[in-house]
PDB file of C-alpha atoms in Angstrom:
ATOM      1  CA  UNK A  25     168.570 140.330-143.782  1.00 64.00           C
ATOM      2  CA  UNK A  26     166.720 138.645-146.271  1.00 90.00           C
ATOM      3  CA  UNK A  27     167.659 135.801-148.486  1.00 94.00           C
ATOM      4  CA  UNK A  28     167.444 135.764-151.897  1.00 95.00           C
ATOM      5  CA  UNK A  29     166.481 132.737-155.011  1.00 96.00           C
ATOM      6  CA  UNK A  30     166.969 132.788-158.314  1.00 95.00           C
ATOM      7  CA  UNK A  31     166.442 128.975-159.813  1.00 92.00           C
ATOM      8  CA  UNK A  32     166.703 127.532-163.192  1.00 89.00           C
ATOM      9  CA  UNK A  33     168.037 124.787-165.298  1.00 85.00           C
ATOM     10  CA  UNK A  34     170.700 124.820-167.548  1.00 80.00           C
ATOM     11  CA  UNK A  35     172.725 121.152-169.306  1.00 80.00           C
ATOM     12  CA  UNK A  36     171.123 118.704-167.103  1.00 78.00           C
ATOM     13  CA  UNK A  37     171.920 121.085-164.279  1.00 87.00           C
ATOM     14  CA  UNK A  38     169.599 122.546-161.676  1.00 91.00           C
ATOM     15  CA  UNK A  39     171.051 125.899-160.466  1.00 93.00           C
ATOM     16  CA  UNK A  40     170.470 127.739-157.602  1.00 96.00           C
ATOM     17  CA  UNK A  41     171.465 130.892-156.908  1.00 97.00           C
ATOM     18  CA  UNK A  42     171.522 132.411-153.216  1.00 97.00           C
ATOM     19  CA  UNK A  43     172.084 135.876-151.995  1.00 96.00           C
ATOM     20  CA  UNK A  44     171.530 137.268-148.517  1.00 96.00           C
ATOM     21  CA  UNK A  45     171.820 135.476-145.429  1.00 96.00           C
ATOM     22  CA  UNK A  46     170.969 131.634-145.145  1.00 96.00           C
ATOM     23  CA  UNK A  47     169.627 131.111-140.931  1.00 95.00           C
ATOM     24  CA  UNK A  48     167.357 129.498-138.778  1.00 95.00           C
ATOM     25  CA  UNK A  49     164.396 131.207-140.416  1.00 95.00           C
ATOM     26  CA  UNK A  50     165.714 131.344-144.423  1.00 96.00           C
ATOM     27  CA  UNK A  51     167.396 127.566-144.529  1.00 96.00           C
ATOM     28  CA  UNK A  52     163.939 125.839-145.133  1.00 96.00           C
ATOM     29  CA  UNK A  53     163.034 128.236-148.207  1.00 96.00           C
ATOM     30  CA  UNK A  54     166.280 127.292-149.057  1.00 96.00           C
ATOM     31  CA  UNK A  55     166.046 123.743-148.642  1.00 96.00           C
ATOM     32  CA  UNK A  56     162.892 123.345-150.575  1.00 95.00           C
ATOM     33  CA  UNK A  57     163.115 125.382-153.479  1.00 95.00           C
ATOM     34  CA  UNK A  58     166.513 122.927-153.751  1.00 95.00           C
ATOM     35  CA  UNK A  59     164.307 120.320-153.438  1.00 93.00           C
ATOM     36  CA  UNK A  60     161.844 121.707-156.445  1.00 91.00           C
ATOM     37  CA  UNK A  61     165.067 121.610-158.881  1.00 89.00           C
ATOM     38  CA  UNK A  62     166.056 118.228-158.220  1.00 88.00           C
ATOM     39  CA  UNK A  63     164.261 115.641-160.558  1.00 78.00           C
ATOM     40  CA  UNK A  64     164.476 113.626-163.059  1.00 73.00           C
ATOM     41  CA  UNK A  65     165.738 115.718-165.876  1.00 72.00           C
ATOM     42  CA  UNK A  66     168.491 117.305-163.615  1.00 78.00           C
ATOM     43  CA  UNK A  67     169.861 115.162-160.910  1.00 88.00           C
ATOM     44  CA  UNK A  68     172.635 117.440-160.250  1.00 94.00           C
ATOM     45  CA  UNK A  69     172.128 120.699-158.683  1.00 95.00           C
ATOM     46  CA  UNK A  70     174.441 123.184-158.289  1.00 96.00           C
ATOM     47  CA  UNK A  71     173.848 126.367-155.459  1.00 97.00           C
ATOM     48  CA  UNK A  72     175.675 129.414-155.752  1.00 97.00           C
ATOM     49  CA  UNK A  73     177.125 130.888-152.838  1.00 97.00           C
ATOM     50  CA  UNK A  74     178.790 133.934-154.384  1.00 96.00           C
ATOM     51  CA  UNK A  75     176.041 136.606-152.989  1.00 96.00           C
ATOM     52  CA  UNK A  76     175.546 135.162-149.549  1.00 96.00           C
ATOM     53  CA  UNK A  77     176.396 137.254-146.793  1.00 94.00           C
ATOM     54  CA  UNK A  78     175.899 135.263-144.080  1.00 94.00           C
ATOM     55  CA  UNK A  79     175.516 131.811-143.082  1.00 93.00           C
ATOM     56  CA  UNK A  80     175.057 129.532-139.908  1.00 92.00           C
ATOM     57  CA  UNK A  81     174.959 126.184-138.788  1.00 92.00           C
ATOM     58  CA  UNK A  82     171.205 126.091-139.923  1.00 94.00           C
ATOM     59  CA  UNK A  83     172.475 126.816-143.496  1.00 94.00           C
ATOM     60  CA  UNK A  84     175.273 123.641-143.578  1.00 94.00           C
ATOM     61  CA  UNK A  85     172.325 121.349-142.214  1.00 96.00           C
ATOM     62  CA  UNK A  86     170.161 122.909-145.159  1.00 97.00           C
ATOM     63  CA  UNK A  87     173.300 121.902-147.091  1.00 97.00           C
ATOM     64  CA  UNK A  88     173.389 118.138-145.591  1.00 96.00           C
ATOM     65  CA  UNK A  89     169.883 117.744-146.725  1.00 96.00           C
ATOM     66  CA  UNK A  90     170.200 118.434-149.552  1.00 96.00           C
ATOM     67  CA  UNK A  91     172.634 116.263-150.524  1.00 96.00           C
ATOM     68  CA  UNK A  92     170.754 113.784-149.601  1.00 95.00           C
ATOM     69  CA  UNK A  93     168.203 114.549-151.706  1.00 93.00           C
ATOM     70  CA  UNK A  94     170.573 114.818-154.421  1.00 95.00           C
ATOM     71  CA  UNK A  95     172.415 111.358-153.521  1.00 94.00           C
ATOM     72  CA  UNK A  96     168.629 110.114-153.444  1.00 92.00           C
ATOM     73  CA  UNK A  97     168.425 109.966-157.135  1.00 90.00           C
ATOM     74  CA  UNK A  98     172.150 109.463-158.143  1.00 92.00           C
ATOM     75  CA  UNK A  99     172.937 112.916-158.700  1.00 93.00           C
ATOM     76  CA  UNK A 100     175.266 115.385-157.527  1.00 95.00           C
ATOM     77  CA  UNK A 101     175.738 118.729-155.747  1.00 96.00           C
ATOM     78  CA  UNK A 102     178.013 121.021-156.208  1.00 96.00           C
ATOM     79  CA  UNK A 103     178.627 124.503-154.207  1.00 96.00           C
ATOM     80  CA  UNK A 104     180.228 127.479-155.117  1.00 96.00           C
ATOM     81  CA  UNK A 105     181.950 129.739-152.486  1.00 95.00           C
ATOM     82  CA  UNK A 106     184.288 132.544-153.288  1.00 91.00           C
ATOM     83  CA  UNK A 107     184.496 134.675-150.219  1.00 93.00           C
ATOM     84  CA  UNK A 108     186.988 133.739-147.464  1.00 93.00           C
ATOM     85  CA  UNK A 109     184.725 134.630-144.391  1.00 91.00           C
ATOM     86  CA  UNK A 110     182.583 131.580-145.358  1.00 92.00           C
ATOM     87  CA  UNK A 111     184.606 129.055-147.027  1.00 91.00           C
ATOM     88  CA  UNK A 112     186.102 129.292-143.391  1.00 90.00           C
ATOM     89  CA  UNK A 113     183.074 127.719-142.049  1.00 87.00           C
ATOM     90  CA  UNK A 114     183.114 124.953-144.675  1.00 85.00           C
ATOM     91  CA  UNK A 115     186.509 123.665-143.597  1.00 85.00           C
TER      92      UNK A 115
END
């Protein structure tokens, strides 16, 4: 499975959308088109989980990292998760 980016900005907000599955071999893509939003003009990013499918360890370190990056220049992240499976994982 493949994963899937869609990034913009919207208020302030960089958003970043994610569909597919987020593993050992997507989690860097993931990481640094994160990293591309987050700036000056939008400190906050927000990545939408809705159309992920699939997720691993690999994705929650992607995750970590980029908080940091967010935390880096006094912003925030936010994550949106709808589907059971995989808000398991996050607790």
């Amino acid at each position: 499975m493949s994963l899937v980016l869609s990034a913009y900005s919207r208020d302030g907000f960089g958003v970043l959308a994610v569909g597919g599955a987020i593993d050992v071999h997507t989690a860097p893509e993931l990481r640094k088109e994160a990293a591309e939003l987050i700036g000056p003009e939008s400190r906050n990013l927000v990545v939408d989980l809705t159309e992920v499918d699939f997720l691993d360890s690999s994705a929650l370190g992607a995750l970590v990292g980029i908080q940091k990056d967010v935390t880096a220049v006094n912003g925030a992240l936010r994550v949106v998760c709808a589907k059971p499976r995989l808000l398991r994982i996050f607790e």
